[in-house]
mmCIF file of C-alpha atoms and ligand atoms in Angstrom:
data_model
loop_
_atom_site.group_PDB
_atom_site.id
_atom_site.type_symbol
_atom_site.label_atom_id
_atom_site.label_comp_id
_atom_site.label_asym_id
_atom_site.label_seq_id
_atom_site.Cartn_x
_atom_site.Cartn_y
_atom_site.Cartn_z
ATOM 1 C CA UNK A 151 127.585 212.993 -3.930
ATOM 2 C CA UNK A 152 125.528 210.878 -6.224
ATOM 3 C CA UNK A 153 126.709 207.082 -7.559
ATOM 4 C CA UNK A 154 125.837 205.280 -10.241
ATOM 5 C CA UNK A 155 126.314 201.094 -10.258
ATOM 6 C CA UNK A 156 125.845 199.040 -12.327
ATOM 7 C CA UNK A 157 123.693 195.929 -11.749
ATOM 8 C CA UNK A 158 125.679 193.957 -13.639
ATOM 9 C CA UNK A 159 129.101 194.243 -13.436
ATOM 10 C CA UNK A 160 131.019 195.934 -10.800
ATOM 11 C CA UNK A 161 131.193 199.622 -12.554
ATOM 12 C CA UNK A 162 130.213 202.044 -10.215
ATOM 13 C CA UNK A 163 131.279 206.121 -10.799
ATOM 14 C CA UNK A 164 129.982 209.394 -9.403
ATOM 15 C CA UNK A 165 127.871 211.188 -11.418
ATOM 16 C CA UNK A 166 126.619 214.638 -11.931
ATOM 17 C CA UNK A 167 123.247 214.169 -13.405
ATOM 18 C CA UNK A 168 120.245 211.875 -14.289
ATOM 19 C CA UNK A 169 117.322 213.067 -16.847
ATOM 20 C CA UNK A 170 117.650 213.600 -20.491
ATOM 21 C CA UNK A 171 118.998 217.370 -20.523
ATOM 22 C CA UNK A 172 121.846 217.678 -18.709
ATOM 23 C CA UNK A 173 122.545 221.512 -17.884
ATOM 24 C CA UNK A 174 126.006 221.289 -18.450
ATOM 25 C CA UNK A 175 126.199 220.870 -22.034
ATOM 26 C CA UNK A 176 124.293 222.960 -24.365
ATOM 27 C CA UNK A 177 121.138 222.090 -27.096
ATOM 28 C CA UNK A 178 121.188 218.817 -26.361
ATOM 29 C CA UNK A 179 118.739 215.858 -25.604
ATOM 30 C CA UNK A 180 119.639 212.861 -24.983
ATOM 31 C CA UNK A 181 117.958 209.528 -26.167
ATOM 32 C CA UNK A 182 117.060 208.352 -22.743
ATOM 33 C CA UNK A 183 117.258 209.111 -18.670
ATOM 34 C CA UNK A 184 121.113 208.694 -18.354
ATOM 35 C CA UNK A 185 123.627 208.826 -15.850
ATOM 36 C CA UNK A 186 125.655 211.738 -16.935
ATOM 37 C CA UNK A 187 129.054 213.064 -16.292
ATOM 38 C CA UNK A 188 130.661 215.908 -16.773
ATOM 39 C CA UNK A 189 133.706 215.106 -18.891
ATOM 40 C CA UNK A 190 136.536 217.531 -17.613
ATOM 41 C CA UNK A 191 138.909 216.466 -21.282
ATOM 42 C CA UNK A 192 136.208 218.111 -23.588
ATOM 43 C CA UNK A 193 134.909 221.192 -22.244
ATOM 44 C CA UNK A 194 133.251 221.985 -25.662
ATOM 45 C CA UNK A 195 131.273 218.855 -25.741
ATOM 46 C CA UNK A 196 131.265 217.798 -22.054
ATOM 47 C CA UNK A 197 129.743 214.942 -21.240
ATOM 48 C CA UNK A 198 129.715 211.267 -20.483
ATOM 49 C CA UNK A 199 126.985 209.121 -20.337
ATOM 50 C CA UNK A 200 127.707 206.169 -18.329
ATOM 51 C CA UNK A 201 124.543 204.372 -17.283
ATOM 52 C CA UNK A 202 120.872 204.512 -17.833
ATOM 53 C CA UNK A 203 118.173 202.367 -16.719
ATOM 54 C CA UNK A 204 117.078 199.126 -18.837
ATOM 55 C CA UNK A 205 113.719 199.927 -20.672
ATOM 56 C CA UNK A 206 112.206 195.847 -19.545
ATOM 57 C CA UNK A 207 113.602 195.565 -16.221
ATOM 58 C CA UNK A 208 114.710 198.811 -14.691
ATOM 59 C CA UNK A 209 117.633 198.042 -13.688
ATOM 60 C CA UNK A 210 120.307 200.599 -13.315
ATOM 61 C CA UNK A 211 123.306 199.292 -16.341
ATOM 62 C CA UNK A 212 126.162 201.052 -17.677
ATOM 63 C CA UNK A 213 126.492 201.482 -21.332
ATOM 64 C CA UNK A 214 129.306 198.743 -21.625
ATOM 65 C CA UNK A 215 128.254 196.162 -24.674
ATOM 66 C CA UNK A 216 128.464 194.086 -22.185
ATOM 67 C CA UNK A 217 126.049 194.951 -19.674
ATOM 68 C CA UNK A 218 123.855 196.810 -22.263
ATOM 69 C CA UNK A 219 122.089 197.923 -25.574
ATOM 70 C CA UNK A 220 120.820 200.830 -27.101
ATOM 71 C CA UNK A 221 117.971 199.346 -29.672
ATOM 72 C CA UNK A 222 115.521 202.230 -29.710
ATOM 73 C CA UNK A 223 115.703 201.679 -25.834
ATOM 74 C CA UNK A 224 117.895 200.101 -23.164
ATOM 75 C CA UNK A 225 117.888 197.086 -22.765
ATOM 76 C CA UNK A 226 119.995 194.838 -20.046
ATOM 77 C CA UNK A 227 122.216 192.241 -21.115
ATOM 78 C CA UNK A 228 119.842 189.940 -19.654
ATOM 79 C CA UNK A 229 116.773 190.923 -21.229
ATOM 80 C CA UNK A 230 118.556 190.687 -24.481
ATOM 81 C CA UNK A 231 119.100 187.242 -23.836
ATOM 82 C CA UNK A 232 115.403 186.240 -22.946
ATOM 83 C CA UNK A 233 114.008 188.789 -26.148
ATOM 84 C CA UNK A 234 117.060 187.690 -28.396
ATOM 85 C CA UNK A 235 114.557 186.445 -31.711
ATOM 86 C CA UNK A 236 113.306 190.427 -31.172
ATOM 87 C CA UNK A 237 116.513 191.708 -31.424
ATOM 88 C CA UNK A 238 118.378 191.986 -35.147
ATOM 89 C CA UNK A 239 121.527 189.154 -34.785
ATOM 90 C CA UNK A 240 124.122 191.482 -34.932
ATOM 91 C CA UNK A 241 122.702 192.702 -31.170
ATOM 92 C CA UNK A 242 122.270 190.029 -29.868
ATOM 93 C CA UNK A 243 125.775 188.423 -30.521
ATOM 94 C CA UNK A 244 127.673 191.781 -29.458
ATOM 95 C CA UNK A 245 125.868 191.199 -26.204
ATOM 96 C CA UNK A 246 126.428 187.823 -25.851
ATOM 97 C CA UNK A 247 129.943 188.146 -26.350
ATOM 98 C CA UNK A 248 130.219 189.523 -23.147
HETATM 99 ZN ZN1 ZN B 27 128.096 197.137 -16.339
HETATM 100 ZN ZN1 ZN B 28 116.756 194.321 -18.291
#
């Protein structure tokens, strides 16, 4: 059984796939390599992403605002912090509300 945790905060969860396509659900691609899972609730559009790694550090963060961003990548809380004059405001202060 795989397990995703997060490097951040204390998240961790099973998962059923890493990679961009996950075979389970249908004509899709996602944005990034994420930790997928299968989301038993919605078996038309079944899945979960949960984690993915950040684009700056490579560290493996789940998609909570408060661990992470998607800006045209991931990015870690913390790497918002150090890039925060690259990041439009509005990202940076969700993120550093957390
Ligand atoms: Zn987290
Ligand atoms: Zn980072």
């Amino acid at each position: 059984m795989s397990e995703f945790c997060c490097a951040l905060c204390s998240f961790s969860s099973r998962y059923d796939y890493f990679g961009r396509k996950p075979p389970f659900v249908e004509s899709i691609v996602l944005m990034e390599k994420a930790y997928v899972l299968k989301n038993p609730f919605t078996p038309h559009d079944s899945h979960l992403t949960i984690g993915a790694h950040c684009s700056q550090c490579d560290k493996a963060v789940c998609v909570q605002q408060t661990c992470s961003v998607f800006y045209t990548r991931r990015f870690c809380k913390h790497c918002v912090e150090k890039h925060s004059e690259e990041f439009p405001q509005e990202i940076s202060e969700v993120i550093s509300k957390g």
